mmCIF file of C-alpha atoms in Angstrom:
data_model
loop_
_atom_site.group_PDB
_atom_site.id
_atom_site.type_symbol
_atom_site.label_atom_id
_atom_site.label_comp_id
_atom_site.label_asym_id
_atom_site.label_seq_id
_atom_site.Cartn_x
_atom_site.Cartn_y
_atom_site.Cartn_z
ATOM 1 C CA MET A 192 0.169 5.663 -8.708
ATOM 2 C CA PHE A 193 3.062 5.407 -5.460
ATOM 3 C CA ILE A 194 3.523 2.821 -4.625
ATOM 4 C CA HIS A 195 7.411 1.073 -4.840
ATOM 5 C CA LEU A 196 6.537 -1.543 -7.816
ATOM 6 C CA LYS A 197 8.659 -4.090 -4.697
ATOM 7 C CA ASP A 198 6.379 -3.066 -2.399
ATOM 8 C CA PHE A 199 3.446 -3.677 -4.755
ATOM 9 C CA LYS A 200 4.504 -6.920 -6.108
ATOM 10 C CA ARG A 201 4.076 -8.487 -2.098
ATOM 11 C CA LEU A 202 1.179 -6.854 -1.544
ATOM 12 C CA LEU A 203 -0.791 -8.906 -4.596
ATOM 13 C CA LYS A 204 0.493 -11.400 -4.253
ATOM 14 C CA GLN A 205 0.240 -11.607 -0.642
ATOM 15 C CA ALA A 206 -3.494 -10.956 -1.608
ATOM 16 C CA TYR A 207 -3.360 -13.607 -3.532
ATOM 17 C CA THR A 208 -2.060 -16.207 -2.394
ATOM 18 C CA GLY A 209 -3.634 -16.005 1.374
ATOM 19 C CA VAL A 210 -7.276 -14.182 1.237
ATOM 20 C CA GLY A 211 -7.247 -13.942 -2.889
ATOM 21 C CA LEU A 212 -7.114 -10.031 -3.966
ATOM 22 C CA CYS A 213 -10.617 -8.368 -4.836
ATOM 23 C CA VAL A 214 -9.956 -6.615 -8.402
ATOM 24 C CA ALA A 215 -13.030 -4.706 -8.669
ATOM 25 C CA ARG A 216 -13.921 -1.473 -11.689
ATOM 26 C CA ARG A 217 -15.675 0.910 -11.183
ATOM 27 C CA GLY A 218 -15.394 3.329 -14.706
ATOM 28 C CA ASP A 219 -11.831 4.541 -14.976
ATOM 29 C CA ASP A 220 -10.578 3.043 -11.097
ATOM 30 C CA VAL A 221 -9.546 0.008 -10.510
ATOM 31 C CA LEU A 222 -9.526 -1.175 -6.931
ATOM 32 C CA LEU A 223 -7.189 -4.047 -5.103
ATOM 33 C CA ASP A 224 -8.697 -5.167 -2.681
ATOM 34 C CA GLY A 225 -6.430 -7.359 0.404
ATOM 35 C CA SER A 226 -7.325 -8.475 3.899
ATOM 36 C CA ASP A 227 -5.866 -5.127 5.889
ATOM 37 C CA TRP A 228 -5.073 -2.920 2.231
ATOM 38 C CA VAL A 229 -6.986 -1.255 -0.584
ATOM 39 C CA ILE A 230 -5.506 1.111 -3.380
ATOM 40 C CA ALA A 231 -8.144 2.434 -6.216
ATOM 41 C CA THR A 232 -6.079 4.330 -8.248
ATOM 42 C CA GLU A 233 -7.470 6.026 -12.322
ATOM 43 C CA LYS A 234 -6.374 3.287 -14.282
ATOM 44 C CA GLU A 235 -4.286 5.445 -17.309
ATOM 45 C CA SER A 236 -1.928 6.108 -14.123
ATOM 46 C CA MET A 237 -1.453 2.598 -13.416
ATOM 47 C CA ASP A 238 2.577 1.727 -15.864
ATOM 48 C CA LYS A 239 3.338 -1.105 -17.553
ATOM 49 C CA LYS A 240 4.713 -2.884 -14.883
ATOM 50 C CA GLN A 241 2.310 -1.868 -11.971
ATOM 51 C CA LEU A 242 -0.733 -3.422 -14.480
ATOM 52 C CA ALA A 243 1.607 -6.660 -15.627
ATOM 53 C CA ALA A 244 1.997 -7.837 -12.142
ATOM 54 C CA VAL A 245 -1.719 -6.836 -11.854
ATOM 55 C CA ILE A 246 -2.023 -9.705 -15.023
ATOM 56 C CA GLU A 247 -0.053 -11.340 -13.967
ATOM 57 C CA LEU A 248 -1.531 -11.912 -10.910
ATOM 58 C CA THR A 249 -5.039 -12.010 -12.384
ATOM 59 C CA GLY A 250 -4.713 -13.428 -16.136
ATOM 60 C CA GLU A 251 -7.617 -10.085 -16.355
ATOM 61 C CA LEU A 252 -8.751 -6.794 -15.618
ATOM 62 C CA PRO A 253 -12.423 -6.716 -14.920
ATOM 63 C CA GLY A 254 -14.325 -4.786 -16.995
ATOM 64 C CA LYS A 255 -16.310 -1.627 -16.126
ATOM 65 C CA GLY A 256 -17.799 -2.816 -13.261
ATOM 66 C CA GLU A 257 -17.433 -5.883 -12.606
ATOM 67 C CA ALA A 258 -15.161 -7.724 -10.173
ATOM 68 C CA PHE A 259 -14.124 -10.620 -9.075
ATOM 69 C CA LYS A 260 -12.071 -12.293 -5.899
ATOM 70 C CA ALA A 261 -7.954 -14.319 -8.055
ATOM 71 C CA THR A 262 -6.713 -16.762 -5.764
ATOM 72 C CA THR A 263 -4.640 -19.558 -6.722
ATOM 73 C CA GLU A 264 -7.352 -21.314 -7.360
ATOM 74 C CA GLU A 265 -9.644 -19.611 -9.220
ATOM 75 C CA ASN A 266 -11.214 -15.981 -10.176
ATOM 76 C CA GLN A 267 -14.401 -15.699 -8.923
ATOM 77 C CA TYR A 268 -16.668 -13.364 -10.644
ATOM 78 C CA GLU A 269 -19.456 -14.138 -7.867
ATOM 79 C CA ILE A 270 -17.912 -12.114 -4.450
ATOM 80 C CA GLY A 271 -19.913 -10.132 -2.163
ATOM 81 C CA GLU A 272 -18.818 -6.446 -0.659
ATOM 82 C CA VAL A 273 -16.454 -4.211 -3.335
ATOM 83 C CA HIS A 274 -14.580 -2.163 -0.700
ATOM 84 C CA TRP A 275 -14.923 1.095 -2.425
ATOM 85 C CA ASP A 276 -16.243 3.090 1.436
ATOM 86 C CA MET A 277 -12.731 1.987 2.183
ATOM 87 C CA ILE A 278 -11.640 5.256 -0.026
ATOM 88 C CA ASP A 279 -14.567 7.089 -1.341
ATOM 89 C CA ARG A 280 -14.212 10.302 1.201
ATOM 90 C CA THR A 281 -17.005 12.360 0.037
ATOM 91 C CA ASP A 282 -15.928 16.417 0.416
ATOM 92 C CA ALA A 283 -17.377 15.612 4.484
ATOM 93 C CA ASP A 284 -15.831 13.494 5.465
ATOM 94 C CA ARG A 285 -12.011 16.094 3.813
ATOM 95 C CA GLU A 286 -12.640 18.488 6.151
ATOM 96 C CA GLU A 287 -12.702 16.137 9.270
ATOM 97 C CA GLU A 288 -9.936 14.155 8.335
ATOM 98 C CA GLU A 289 -6.827 14.825 10.933
ATOM 99 C CA LYS A 290 -3.268 14.679 9.407
ATOM 100 C CA LEU A 291 -0.484 11.937 11.365
ATOM 101 C CA THR A 292 2.576 12.367 11.792
ATOM 102 C CA VAL A 293 4.428 9.214 11.209
ATOM 103 C CA THR A 294 7.140 9.347 13.406
ATOM 104 C CA PRO A 295 10.772 7.324 13.284
ATOM 105 C CA ILE A 296 9.869 4.722 16.254
ATOM 106 C CA VAL A 297 9.310 1.304 15.344
ATOM 107 C CA LEU A 298 8.737 -0.881 17.940
ATOM 108 C CA GLU A 299 10.492 -4.454 17.243
ATOM 109 C CA ARG A 300 9.021 -6.767 19.221
ATOM 110 C CA TYR A 301 6.551 -7.068 16.464
ATOM 111 C CA PRO A 302 3.348 -9.074 16.448
ATOM 112 C CA ASN A 303 2.525 -11.988 13.247
ATOM 113 C CA GLY A 304 6.775 -11.134 12.881
ATOM 114 C CA LYS A 305 5.677 -7.829 11.494
ATOM 115 C CA ALA A 306 7.004 -4.252 12.459
ATOM 116 C CA MET A 307 4.605 -1.936 13.888
ATOM 117 C CA ARG A 308 5.824 1.619 12.787
ATOM 118 C CA VAL A 309 4.118 4.512 15.140
ATOM 119 C CA LEU A 310 2.007 7.510 13.917
ATOM 120 C CA GLN A 311 1.036 10.162 15.984
ATOM 121 C CA ALA A 312 -1.992 13.012 16.271
ATOM 122 C CA ALA A 313 -1.445 16.329 17.044
ATOM 123 C CA ASP A 314 -3.182 15.936 20.529
ATOM 124 C CA GLY A 315 -0.831 12.947 20.826
ATOM 125 C CA ARG A 316 -2.431 10.459 20.517
ATOM 126 C CA VAL A 317 -0.476 7.569 19.084
ATOM 127 C CA GLU A 318 -2.494 5.103 16.289
ATOM 128 C CA VAL A 319 0.104 1.827 14.869
ATOM 129 C CA LEU A 320 0.292 0.706 11.298
ATOM 130 C CA ASN A 321 2.061 -2.515 10.039
ATOM 131 C CA ASP A 322 4.828 -0.416 8.830
ATOM 132 C CA ARG A 323 5.877 -2.005 5.397
ATOM 133 C CA PHE A 324 3.123 0.500 3.353
ATOM 134 C CA VAL A 325 4.777 3.441 5.210
ATOM 135 C CA LYS A 326 7.915 1.257 3.325
ATOM 136 C CA ALA A 327 6.083 1.512 0.214
ATOM 137 C CA ILE A 328 5.134 4.932 -0.665
ATOM 138 C CA ASP A 329 7.337 5.668 -3.303
ATOM 139 C CA TYR A 330 7.916 10.024 -4.205
ATOM 140 C CA ALA A 331 9.393 8.401 -7.451
ATOM 141 C CA SER A 332 7.333 5.945 -7.999
ATOM 142 C CA MET A 333 4.410 8.861 -9.180
ATOM 143 C CA ASN A 334 2.856 9.282 -12.896
ATOM 144 C CA LEU A 335 3.316 12.826 -13.532
ATOM 145 C CA ASP A 336 0.357 12.895 -16.216
ATOM 146 C CA TYR A 337 -1.870 12.814 -13.090
ATOM 147 C CA GLU A 338 -0.479 13.119 -9.839
ATOM 148 C CA HIS A 339 2.205 15.462 -8.488
ATOM 149 C CA GLU A 340 1.919 15.349 -4.608
ATOM 150 C CA VAL A 341 1.160 12.593 -2.373
ATOM 151 C CA GLN A 342 -0.249 13.556 1.034
ATOM 152 C CA GLY A 343 -0.718 11.811 4.611
ATOM 153 C CA PRO A 344 -1.032 9.727 6.310
ATOM 154 C CA PHE A 345 -5.262 10.936 7.594
ATOM 155 C CA VAL A 346 -7.044 9.534 9.666
ATOM 156 C CA ASN A 347 -11.284 10.285 9.602
ATOM 157 C CA PRO A 348 -12.837 9.980 13.295
ATOM 158 C CA LYS A 349 -15.835 8.116 10.604
ATOM 159 C CA PHE A 350 -12.898 5.587 10.170
ATOM 160 C CA PRO A 351 -11.072 4.899 12.249
ATOM 161 C CA LYS A 352 -9.725 1.962 12.234
ATOM 162 C CA GLN A 353 -8.294 3.181 9.049
ATOM 163 C CA VAL A 354 -5.293 5.723 7.701
ATOM 164 C CA TYR A 355 -4.437 6.817 4.218
ATOM 165 C CA TRP A 356 -2.414 8.050 0.903
ATOM 166 C CA LYS A 357 -3.819 9.875 -1.491
ATOM 167 C CA SER A 358 -2.273 12.050 -4.572
ATOM 168 C CA GLU A 359 -4.712 13.069 -7.703
ATOM 169 C CA ALA A 360 -5.102 10.077 -9.576
ATOM 170 C CA THR A 361 -4.656 7.552 -6.125
ATOM 171 C CA THR A 362 -5.892 6.917 -2.795
ATOM 172 C CA LEU A 363 -3.968 3.483 0.021
ATOM 173 C CA THR A 364 -6.065 2.986 2.948
ATOM 174 C CA ALA A 365 -4.869 0.637 5.235
ATOM 175 C CA ILE A 366 -5.838 -1.364 8.995
ATOM 176 C CA LEU A 367 -4.384 0.630 11.849
ATOM 177 C CA TYR A 368 -3.541 -2.143 14.820
ATOM 178 C CA ASP A 369 -5.979 -2.675 17.408
ATOM 179 C CA LYS A 370 -3.137 -0.930 20.049
ATOM 180 C CA ASP A 371 -5.969 -2.730 23.161
ATOM 181 C CA GLU A 372 -4.391 -5.504 21.941
ATOM 182 C CA LEU A 373 -0.330 -5.440 21.370
ATOM 183 C CA LYS A 374 1.795 -6.244 24.066
ATOM 184 C CA GLU A 375 3.369 -3.419 23.616
ATOM 185 C CA LYS A 376 0.440 -0.781 24.075
ATOM 186 C CA ASP A 377 1.834 0.136 27.867
ATOM 187 C CA ILE A 378 4.390 1.584 25.216
ATOM 188 C CA LEU A 379 1.581 3.436 23.058
ATOM 189 C CA GLU A 380 0.555 5.480 26.422
ATOM 190 C CA TYR A 381 3.419 6.079 27.403
ATOM 191 C CA LEU A 382 4.746 8.030 23.996
ATOM 192 C CA ARG A 383 0.417 9.403 24.115
ATOM 193 C CA ASP A 384 2.726 11.954 26.603
ATOM 194 C CA ILE A 385 5.962 12.347 24.550
ATOM 195 C CA LYS A 386 5.816 14.778 20.968
ATOM 196 C CA ILE A 387 7.928 12.972 19.198
ATOM 197 C CA GLU A 388 8.720 14.150 15.267
ATOM 198 C CA GLY A 389 8.643 12.542 12.120
#
């Protein structure tokens, strides 16, 4: 899995102590779901430390076809929707995906204390993402028995509020900030007309 272990643990713990960490299994895939991100990966592609990080918080993995939400109180098996839709992409959807450039621009005037990374599309449009997701991508963490290349970030017109990275074994999807709700929207509008090198 191409996510740095330190950042992976932080994502898990923030979900677990916050809204709850959703853990689901479908075939050989494991889905981990926080409030603004989803990771789906082949179980066998997770190394022992990554697997241990999940089990340390949840106590277990669900069986195939099962799901639960783990919180500091307990594991709740009767949960609502599992967000497989955030990582399921048909081949037709993939034809429409658009590659974004990760720019070096990080807006330091935080909303809620979070650094925001500016991403730019080929047409000049800019999107904004919590910088923790960009920093979490770690090519050295890939399990080379299962994955050889990390691609992304991509956005798909059918899922315009999401950005995702993918390898042969793993998909990381994160929710973009709503630019209209940011104090920095005027800066972002200005950046739209500037070609930013990644």
